[in-house]
Tab-separated table of C-alpha atoms in Angstrom:
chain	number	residue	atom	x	y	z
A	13	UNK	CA	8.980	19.580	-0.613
A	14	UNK	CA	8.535	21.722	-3.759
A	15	UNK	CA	4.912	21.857	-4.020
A	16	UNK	CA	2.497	21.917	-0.637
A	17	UNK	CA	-0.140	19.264	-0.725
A	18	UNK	CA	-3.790	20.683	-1.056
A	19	UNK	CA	-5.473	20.644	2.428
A	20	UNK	CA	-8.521	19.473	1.242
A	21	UNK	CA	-7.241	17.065	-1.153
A	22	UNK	CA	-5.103	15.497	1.618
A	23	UNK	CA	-8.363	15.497	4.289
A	24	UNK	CA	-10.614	14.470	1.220
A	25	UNK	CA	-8.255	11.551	1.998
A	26	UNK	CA	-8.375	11.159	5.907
A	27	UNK	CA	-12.036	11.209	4.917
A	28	UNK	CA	-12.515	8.512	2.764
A	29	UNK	CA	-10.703	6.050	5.210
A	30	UNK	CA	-12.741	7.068	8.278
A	31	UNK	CA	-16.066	8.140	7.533
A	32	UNK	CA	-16.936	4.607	8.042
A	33	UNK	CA	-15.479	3.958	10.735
A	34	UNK	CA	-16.044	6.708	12.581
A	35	UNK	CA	-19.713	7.192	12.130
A	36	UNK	CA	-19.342	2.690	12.427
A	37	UNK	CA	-17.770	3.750	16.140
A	38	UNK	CA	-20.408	6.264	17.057
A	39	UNK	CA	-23.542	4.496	15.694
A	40	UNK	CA	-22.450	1.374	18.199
A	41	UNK	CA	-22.618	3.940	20.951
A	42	UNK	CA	-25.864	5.857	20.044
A	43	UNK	CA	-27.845	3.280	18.523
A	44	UNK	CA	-29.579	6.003	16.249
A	45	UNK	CA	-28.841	6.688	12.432
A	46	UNK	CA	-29.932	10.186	12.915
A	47	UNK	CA	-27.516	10.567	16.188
A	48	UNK	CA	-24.596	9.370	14.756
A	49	UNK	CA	-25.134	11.111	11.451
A	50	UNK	CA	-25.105	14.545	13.603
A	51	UNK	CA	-22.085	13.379	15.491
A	52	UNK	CA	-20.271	11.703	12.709
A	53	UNK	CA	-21.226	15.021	10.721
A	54	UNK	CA	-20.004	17.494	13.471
A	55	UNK	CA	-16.887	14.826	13.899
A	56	UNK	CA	-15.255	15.827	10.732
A	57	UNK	CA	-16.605	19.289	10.517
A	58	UNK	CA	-14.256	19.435	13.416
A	59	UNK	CA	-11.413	17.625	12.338
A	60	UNK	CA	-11.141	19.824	8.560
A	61	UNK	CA	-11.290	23.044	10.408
A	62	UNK	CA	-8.152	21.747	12.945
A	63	UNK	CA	-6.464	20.399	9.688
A	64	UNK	CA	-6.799	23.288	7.708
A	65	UNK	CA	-5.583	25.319	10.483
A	66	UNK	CA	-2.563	23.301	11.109
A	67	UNK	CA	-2.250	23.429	7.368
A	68	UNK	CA	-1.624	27.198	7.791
A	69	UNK	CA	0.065	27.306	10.971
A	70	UNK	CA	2.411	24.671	10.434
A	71	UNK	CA	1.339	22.797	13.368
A	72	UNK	CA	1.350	19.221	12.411
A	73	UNK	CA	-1.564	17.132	14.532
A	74	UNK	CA	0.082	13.914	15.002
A	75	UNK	CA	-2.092	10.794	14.172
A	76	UNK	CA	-5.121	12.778	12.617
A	77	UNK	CA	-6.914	9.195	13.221
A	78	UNK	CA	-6.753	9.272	16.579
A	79	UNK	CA	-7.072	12.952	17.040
A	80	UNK	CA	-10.882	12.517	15.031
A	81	UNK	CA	-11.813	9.388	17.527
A	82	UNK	CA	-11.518	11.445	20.267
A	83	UNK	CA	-13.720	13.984	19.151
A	84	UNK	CA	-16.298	11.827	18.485
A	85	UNK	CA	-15.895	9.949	21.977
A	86	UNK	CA	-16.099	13.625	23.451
A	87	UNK	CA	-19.409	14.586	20.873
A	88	UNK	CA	-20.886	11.015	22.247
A	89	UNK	CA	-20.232	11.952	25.944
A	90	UNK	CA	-21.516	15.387	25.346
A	91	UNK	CA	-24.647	13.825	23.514
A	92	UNK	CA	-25.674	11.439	26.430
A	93	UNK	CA	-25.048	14.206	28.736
A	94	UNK	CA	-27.677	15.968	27.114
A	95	UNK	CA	-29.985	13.259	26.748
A	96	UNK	CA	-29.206	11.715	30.049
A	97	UNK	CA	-30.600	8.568	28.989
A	98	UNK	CA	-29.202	5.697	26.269
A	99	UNK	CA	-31.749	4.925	23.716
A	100	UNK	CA	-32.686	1.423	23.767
A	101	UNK	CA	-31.641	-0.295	20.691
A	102	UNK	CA	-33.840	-1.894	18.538
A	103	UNK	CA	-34.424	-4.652	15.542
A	104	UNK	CA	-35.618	-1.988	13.735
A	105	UNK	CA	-32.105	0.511	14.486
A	106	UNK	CA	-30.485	-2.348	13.213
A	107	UNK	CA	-32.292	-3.229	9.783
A	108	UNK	CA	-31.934	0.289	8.869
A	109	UNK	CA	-28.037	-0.278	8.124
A	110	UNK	CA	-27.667	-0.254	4.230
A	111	UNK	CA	-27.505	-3.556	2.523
A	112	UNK	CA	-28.451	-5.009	-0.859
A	113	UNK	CA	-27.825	-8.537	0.258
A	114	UNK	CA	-30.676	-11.285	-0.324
A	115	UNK	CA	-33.337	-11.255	2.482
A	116	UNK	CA	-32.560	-14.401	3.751
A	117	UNK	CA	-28.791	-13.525	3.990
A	118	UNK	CA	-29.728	-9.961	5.785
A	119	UNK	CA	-31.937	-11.112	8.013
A	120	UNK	CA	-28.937	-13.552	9.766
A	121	UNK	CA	-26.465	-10.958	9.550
A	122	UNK	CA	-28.827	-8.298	11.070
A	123	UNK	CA	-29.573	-10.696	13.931
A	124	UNK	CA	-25.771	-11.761	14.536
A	125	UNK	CA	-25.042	-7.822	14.451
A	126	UNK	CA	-28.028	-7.289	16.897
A	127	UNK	CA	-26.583	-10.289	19.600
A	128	UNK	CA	-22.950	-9.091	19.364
A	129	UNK	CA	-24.176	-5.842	19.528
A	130	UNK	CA	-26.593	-6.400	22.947
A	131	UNK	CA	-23.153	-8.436	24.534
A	132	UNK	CA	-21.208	-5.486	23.382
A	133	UNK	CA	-23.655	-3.043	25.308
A	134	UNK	CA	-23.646	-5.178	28.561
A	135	UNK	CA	-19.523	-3.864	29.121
A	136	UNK	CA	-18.647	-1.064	30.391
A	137	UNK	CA	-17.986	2.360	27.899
A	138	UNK	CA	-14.674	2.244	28.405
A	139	UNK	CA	-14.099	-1.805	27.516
A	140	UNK	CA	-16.911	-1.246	24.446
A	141	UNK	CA	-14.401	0.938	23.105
A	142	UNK	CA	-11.171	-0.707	23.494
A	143	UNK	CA	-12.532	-4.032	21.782
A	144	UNK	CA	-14.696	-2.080	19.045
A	145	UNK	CA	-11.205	-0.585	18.075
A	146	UNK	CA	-8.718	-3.652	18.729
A	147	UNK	CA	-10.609	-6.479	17.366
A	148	UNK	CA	-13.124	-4.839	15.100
A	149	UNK	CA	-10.866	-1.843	13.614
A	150	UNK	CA	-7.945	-3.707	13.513
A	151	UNK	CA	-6.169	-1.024	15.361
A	152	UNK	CA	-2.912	-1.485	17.179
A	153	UNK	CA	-2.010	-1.188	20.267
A	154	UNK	CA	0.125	2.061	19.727
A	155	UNK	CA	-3.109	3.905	17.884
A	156	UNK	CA	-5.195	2.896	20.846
A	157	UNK	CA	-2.781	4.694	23.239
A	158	UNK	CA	-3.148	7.826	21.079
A	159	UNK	CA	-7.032	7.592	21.071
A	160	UNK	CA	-6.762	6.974	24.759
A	161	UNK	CA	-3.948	9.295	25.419
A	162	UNK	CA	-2.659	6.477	27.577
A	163	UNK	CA	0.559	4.548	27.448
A	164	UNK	CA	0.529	1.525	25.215
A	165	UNK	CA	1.204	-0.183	28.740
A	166	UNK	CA	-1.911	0.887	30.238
A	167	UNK	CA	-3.869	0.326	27.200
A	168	UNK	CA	-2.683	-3.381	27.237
A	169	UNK	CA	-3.961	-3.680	31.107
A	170	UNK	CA	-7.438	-2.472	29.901
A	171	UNK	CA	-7.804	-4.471	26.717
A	172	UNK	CA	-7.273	-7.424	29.145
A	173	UNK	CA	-9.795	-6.574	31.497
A	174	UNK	CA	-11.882	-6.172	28.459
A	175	UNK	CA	-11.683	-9.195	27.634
A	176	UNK	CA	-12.282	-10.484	31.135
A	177	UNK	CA	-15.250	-9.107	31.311
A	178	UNK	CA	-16.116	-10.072	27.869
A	179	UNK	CA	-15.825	-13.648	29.636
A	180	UNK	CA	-17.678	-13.220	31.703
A	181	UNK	CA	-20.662	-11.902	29.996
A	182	UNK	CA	-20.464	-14.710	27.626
A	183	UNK	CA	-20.528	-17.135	30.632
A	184	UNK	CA	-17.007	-18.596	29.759
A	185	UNK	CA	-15.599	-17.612	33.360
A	186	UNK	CA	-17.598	-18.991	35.806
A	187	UNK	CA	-18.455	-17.046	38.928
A	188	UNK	CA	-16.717	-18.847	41.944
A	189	UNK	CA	-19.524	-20.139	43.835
A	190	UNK	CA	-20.456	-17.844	47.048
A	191	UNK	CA	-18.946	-19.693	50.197
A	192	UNK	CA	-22.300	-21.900	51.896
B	30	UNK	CA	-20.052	-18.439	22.660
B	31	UNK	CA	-16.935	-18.218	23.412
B	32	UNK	CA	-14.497	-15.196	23.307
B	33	UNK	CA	-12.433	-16.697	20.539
B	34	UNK	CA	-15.950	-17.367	18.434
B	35	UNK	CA	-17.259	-13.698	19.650
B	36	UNK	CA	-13.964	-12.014	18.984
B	37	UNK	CA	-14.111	-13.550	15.035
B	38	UNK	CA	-17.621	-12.613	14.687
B	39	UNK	CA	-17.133	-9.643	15.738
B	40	UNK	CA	-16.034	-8.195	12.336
B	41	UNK	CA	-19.495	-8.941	11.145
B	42	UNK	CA	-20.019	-5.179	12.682
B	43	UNK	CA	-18.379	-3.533	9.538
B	44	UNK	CA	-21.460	-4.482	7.564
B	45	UNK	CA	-23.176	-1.402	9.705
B	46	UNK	CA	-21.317	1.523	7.060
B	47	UNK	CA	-23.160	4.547	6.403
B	48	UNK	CA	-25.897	5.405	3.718
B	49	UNK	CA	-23.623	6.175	0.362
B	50	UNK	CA	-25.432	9.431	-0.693
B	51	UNK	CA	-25.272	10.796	3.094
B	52	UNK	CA	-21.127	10.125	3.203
B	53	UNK	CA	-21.300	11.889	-0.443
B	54	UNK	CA	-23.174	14.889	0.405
B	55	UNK	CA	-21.647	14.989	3.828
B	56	UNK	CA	-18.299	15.430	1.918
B	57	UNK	CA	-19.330	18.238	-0.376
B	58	UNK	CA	-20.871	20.150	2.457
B	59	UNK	CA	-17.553	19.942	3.848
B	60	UNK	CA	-15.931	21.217	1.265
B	61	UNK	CA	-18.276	23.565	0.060
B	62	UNK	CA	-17.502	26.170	2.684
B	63	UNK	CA	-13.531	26.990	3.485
B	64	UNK	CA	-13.432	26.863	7.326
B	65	UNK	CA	-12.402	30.289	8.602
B	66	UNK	CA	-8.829	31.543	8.450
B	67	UNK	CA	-8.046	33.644	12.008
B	68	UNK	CA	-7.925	36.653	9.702
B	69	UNK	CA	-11.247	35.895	7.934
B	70	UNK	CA	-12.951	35.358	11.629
B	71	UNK	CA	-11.096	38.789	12.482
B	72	UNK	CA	-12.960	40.130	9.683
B	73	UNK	CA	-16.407	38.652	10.321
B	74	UNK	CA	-16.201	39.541	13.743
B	75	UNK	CA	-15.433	43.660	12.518
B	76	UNK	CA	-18.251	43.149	9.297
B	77	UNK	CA	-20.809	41.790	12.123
B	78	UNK	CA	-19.881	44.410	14.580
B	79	UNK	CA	-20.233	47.001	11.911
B	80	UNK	CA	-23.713	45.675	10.895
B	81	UNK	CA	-24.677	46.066	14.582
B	82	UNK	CA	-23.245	49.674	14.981
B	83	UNK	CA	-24.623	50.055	11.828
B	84	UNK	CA	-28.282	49.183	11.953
B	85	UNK	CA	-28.130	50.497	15.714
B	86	UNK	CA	-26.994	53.746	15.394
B	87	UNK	CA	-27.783	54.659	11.070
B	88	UNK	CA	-29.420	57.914	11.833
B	89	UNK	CA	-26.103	59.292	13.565
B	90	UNK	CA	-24.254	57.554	10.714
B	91	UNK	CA	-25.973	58.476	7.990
B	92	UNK	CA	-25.753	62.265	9.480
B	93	UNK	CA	-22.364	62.328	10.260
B	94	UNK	CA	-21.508	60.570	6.098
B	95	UNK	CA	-23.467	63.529	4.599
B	96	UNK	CA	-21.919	65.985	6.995
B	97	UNK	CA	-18.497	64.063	6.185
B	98	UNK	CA	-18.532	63.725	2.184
B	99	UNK	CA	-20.090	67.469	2.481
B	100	UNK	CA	-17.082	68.711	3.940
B	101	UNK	CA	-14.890	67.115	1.771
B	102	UNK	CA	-16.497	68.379	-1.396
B	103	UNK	CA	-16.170	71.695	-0.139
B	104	UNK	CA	-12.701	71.035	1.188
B	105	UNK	CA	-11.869	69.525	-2.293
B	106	UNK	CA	-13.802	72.367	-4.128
B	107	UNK	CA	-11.067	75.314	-2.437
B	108	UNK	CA	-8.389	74.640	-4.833
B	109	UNK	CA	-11.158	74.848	-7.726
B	110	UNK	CA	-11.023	77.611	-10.586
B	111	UNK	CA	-13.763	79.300	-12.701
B	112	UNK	CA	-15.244	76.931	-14.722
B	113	UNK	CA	-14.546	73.935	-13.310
B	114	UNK	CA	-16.864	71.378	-11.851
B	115	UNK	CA	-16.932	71.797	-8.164
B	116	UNK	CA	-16.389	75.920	-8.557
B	117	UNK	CA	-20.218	76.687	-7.668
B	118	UNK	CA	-19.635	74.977	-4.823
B	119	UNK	CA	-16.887	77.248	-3.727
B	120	UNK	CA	-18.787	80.077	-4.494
B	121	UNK	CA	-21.821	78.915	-2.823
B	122	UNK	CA	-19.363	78.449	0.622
B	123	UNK	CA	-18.046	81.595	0.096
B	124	UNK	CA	-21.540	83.059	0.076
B	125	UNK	CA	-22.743	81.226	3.027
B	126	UNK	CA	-20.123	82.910	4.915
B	127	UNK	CA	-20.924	86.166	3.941
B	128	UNK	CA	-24.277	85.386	5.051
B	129	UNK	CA	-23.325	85.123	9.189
B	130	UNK	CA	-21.063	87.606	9.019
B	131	UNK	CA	-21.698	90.901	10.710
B	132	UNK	CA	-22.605	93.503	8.411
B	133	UNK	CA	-19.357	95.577	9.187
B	134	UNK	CA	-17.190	92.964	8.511
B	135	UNK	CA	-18.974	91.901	4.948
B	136	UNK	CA	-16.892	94.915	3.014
B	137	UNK	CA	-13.751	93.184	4.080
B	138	UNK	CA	-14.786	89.738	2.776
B	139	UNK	CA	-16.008	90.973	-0.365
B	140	UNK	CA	-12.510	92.718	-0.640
B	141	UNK	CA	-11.355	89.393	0.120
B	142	UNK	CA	-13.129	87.595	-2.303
B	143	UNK	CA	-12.648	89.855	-4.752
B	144	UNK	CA	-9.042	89.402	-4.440
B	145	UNK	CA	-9.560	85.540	-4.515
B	146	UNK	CA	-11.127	86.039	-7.559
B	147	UNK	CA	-7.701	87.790	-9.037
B	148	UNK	CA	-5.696	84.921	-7.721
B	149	UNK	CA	-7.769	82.677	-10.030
B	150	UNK	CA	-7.252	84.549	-12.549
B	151	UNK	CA	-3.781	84.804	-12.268
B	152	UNK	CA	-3.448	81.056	-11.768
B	153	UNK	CA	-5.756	80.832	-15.142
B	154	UNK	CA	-3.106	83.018	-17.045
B	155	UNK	CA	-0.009	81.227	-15.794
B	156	UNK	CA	-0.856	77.775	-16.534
B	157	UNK	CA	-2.056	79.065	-19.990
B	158	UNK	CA	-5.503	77.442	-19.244
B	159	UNK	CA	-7.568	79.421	-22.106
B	160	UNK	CA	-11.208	77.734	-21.706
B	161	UNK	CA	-10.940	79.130	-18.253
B	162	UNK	CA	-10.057	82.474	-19.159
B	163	UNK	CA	-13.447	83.759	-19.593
B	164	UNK	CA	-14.784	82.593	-16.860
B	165	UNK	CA	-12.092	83.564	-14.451
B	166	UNK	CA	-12.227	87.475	-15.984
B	167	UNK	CA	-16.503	87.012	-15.465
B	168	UNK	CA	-16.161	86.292	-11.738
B	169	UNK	CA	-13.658	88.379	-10.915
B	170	UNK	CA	-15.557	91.452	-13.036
B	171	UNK	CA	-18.852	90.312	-10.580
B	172	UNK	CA	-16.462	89.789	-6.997
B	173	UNK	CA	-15.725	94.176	-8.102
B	174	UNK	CA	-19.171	95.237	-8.614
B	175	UNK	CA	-20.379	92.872	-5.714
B	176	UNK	CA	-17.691	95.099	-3.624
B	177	UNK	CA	-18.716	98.427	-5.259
B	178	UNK	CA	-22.483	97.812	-4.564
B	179	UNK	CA	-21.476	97.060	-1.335
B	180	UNK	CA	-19.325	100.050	-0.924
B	181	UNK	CA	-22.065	102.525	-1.809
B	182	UNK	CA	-24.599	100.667	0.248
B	183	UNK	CA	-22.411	101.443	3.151
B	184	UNK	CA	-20.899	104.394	2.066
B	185	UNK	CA	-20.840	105.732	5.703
B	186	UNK	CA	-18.996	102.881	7.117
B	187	UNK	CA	-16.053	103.349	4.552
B	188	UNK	CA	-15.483	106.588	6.748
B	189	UNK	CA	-14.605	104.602	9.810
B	190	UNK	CA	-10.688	104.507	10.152
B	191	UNK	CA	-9.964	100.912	10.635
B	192	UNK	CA	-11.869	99.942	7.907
B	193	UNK	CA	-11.051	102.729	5.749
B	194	UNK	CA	-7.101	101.307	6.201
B	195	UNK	CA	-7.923	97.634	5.592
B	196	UNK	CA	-9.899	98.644	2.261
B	197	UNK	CA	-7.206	101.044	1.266
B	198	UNK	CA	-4.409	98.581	2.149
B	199	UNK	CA	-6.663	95.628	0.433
B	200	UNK	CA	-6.818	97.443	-3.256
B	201	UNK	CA	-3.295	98.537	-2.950
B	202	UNK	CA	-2.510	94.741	-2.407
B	203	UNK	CA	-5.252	94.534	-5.640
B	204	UNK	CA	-3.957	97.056	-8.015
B	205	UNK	CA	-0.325	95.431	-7.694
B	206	UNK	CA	-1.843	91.883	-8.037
B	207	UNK	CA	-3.768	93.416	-11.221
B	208	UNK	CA	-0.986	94.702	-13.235
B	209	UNK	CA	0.874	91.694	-12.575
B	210	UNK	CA	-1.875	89.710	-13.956
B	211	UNK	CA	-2.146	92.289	-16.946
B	212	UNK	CA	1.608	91.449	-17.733
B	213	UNK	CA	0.636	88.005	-17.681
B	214	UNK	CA	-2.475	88.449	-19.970
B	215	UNK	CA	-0.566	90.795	-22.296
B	216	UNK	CA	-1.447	88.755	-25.927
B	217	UNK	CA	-4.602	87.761	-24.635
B	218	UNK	CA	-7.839	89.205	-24.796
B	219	UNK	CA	-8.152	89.954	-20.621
B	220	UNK	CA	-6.752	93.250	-20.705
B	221	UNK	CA	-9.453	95.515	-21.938
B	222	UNK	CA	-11.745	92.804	-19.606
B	223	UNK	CA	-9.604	93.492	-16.968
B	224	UNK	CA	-9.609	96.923	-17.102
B	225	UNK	CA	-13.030	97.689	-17.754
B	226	UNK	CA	-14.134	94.811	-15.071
B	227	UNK	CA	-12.635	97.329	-12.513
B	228	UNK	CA	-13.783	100.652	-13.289
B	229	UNK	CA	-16.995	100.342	-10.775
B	230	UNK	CA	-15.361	99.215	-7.978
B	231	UNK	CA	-12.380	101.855	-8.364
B	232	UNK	CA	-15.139	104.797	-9.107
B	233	UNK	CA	-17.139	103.997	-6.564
B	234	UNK	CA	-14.038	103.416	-3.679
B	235	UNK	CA	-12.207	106.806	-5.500
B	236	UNK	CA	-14.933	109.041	-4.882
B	237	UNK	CA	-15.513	107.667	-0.937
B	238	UNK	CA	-11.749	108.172	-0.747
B	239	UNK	CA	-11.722	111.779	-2.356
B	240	UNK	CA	-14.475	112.818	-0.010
B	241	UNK	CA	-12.879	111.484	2.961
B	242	UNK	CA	-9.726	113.384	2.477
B	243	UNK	CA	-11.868	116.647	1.838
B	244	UNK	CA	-13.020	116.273	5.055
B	245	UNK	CA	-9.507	116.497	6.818
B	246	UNK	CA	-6.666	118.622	7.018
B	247	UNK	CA	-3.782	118.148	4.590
B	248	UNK	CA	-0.810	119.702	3.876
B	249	UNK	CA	0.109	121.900	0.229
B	250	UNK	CA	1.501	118.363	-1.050
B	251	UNK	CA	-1.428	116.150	-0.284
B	252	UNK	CA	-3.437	118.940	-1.208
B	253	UNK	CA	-1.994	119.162	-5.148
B	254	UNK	CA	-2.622	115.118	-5.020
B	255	UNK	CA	-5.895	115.654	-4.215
B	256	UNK	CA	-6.764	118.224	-7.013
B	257	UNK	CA	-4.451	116.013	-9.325
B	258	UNK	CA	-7.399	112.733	-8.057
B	259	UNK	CA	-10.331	114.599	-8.787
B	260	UNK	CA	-9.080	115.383	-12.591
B	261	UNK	CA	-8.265	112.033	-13.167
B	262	UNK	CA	-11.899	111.412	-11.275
B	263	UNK	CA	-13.540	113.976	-13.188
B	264	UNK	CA	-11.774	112.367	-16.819
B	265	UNK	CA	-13.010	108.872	-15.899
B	266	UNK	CA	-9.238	107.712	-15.145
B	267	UNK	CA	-10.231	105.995	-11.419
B	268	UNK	CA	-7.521	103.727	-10.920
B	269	UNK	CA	-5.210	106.601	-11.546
B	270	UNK	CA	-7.531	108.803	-8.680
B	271	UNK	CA	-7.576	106.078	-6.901
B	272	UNK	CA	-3.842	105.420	-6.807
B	273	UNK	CA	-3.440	108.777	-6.077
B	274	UNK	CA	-5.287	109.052	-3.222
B	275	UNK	CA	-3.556	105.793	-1.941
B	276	UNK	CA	-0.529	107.903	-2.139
B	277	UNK	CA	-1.828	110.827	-0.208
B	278	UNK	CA	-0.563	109.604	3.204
B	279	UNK	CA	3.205	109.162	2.130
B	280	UNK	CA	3.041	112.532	1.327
């Protein structure tokens, strides 16, 4: 390479594809504007200063994706360590998300968000996570792995116990009746 | 609902996105300060340690600066020659010294002086430096009546033997210097200064000298020197008494 990419230019990138995302990821775990603007904010604060040093140290970070997921899991455990309690979320959390839409048209969209949403909370962190990336993300397998710093294997075991338990939240599997 | 339905509807999540102006400004935050190279936190770390050192200890700093920049302006101001800028302050250390020195050794540092002042002078003529001239032939004309005036105030010290020798020794060391210097200054206007400048100091050390030797025994050879010192004492020709009487041990 003759010429060596501008750092910022290249993370001004990086940024651009997953501010929404990111802070999308992080608001679904805090329920709080606020929160996830402070995490989301701290997130990337994060990720320039690793890029830029890897920028100067020749250190490549592979999947930079990835790498900034996992800082904001670690920011959102850190958080609810802190607080030691999950806010409960509200109709109100939920109308505060930016839209220009008609009235009519946002007011069904905010309350299909806020029951998808309220199933969503009902599985476990872990599962939350796996189907928030797979099916709402759009990310593969592979990127999940290096999120999850598992093997794509063992990410494939968990997204189907997600999805089990997704079941049965939504009442498709039926509990076997207890033994009379 | 089931999964299938849930897992479609799901997508209606990306409509939560982030206020536009808040992903804007969070950008040029970003951006607006470089995160810190490992050499730039090296330095902040030595800037804030010397603000603490600093602000904790700035009477001891601020002390040892003056006493610091002091020394090197008089350090600097050594190698200084009449005239120039930092000269007074050589003068001025020179003084100060004189001032805690015992009183018997003050003769000998004026002698000293006195012979710095020559050195100058000499330097002066050699590099040709003509403003400085002047000056140089001034000083050195006050370093030989500072000595003179100090060699009548103690006129009863010059007696004692060691000090006697180390003034005798001194102007021989002078007179040599002097006529070198002359040779050097011969088609400028320093001779006559020169000459003149000295006259006090060589009356007033002559006439110690010429008493002193009065007072002891010497042989017919020293003797004629002696009468040959005071007629070149009595004709106003001291540097000729006094190189006389210099002579009057070899004989």
């Amino acid at each position: 390479m003759i010429f060596k990419k501008n750092p910022q230019e290249e993370f001004g990138k990086i940024y651009d594809e997953y501010i929404e995302k990111i802070y999308r990821f992080v608001f679904l775990k805090t329920n709080s504007v606020e929160t996830a603007q402070d995490i989301v904010s701290e997130t990337f604060l994060r990720g320039w200063k690793a890029f830029s040093k890897q920028s100067s140290n020749g250190k490549k970070i592979k999947h930079f994706s990835g790498f900034l997921y996992r800082i904001a899991k670690n920011l959102i455990i850190d958080y609810y360590r802190q607080k030691a309690k999950v806010q409960i979320i509200s109709f109100e959390n939920v109308t505060m998300i930016a839209n220009n839409d008609k009235n009519f048209e946002k007011a069904n969209r905010d309350t299909e968000i806020a029951s998808i949403k309220k199933v969503l909370q009902k599985l476990p962190d872990d599962y939350q996570d796996i189907i928030i990336w797979h099916y709402l993300e759009d990310l593969s397998v592979p990127e999940i792995a290096q999120i999850m710093e598992k093997s794509e294997e063992a990410v494939r075991v968990q997204l189907s116990r997600a999805l089990k338990a997704l079941k049965t939240e939504l009442g498709v599997i039926k509990e076997p009746d207890s033994p009379s | 609902m089931e999964t299938q339905e849930f897992l479609a509807k799901i997508k209606v999540l990306r409509n939560i996105k982030p206020r536009q102006e808040w992903v804007s400004s969070l950008k040029r935050e970003l951006f607006a300060e470089k995160p810190n190279s490992s050499f730039s936190q090296v330095l902040e770390v030595l800037k804030s340690g010397a603000e603490f050192l600093l602000f904790r200890y700035r009477g001891a700093f601020i002390t040892t600066l003056t006493i610091m920049i002091f020394s090197a302006v008089v350090a600097l101001a050594q190698n200084s020659l009449p005239g120039d800028f930092l000269y007074p302050v050589k003068q001025l250390s020179e003084k100060t010294v004189l001032l805690v020195l015992p009183s018997k050794e003050k003769t000998k540092a004026e002698l000293e002086i006195a012979q710095k002042r020559l050195e100058e002078l000499e330097t002066v003529a050699k590099n040709n430096q003509v403003q400085k001239l002047a000056p140089a032939v001034k000083e050195y004309k006050q370093a030989l009546s500072s000595v003179a005036r100090k060699l009548a105030q103690d006129s009863t010290k010059v007696k004692e033997r060691d000090l006697a020798r180390t003034v005798v020794e001194k102007t021989e060391k002078l007179l040599e210097k002097e006529n070198e210097v002359a040779q050097t200054l011969a088609t400028e206007i320093g001779v006559k200064d020169l000459a003149n400048a000295a006259i006090p100091y060589y009356e007033s050390l002559a006439k110690e000298l010429l008493e002193d030797l009065k007072a002891v025994t010497l042989n017919d050879a020293q003797k004629a020197v002696l009468e040959e010192a005071q007629q070149a004492i009595d004709k106003g020709d001291y540097q000729t008494a006094l190189e006389k009487l210099l002579s009057v041990n070899s004989k």
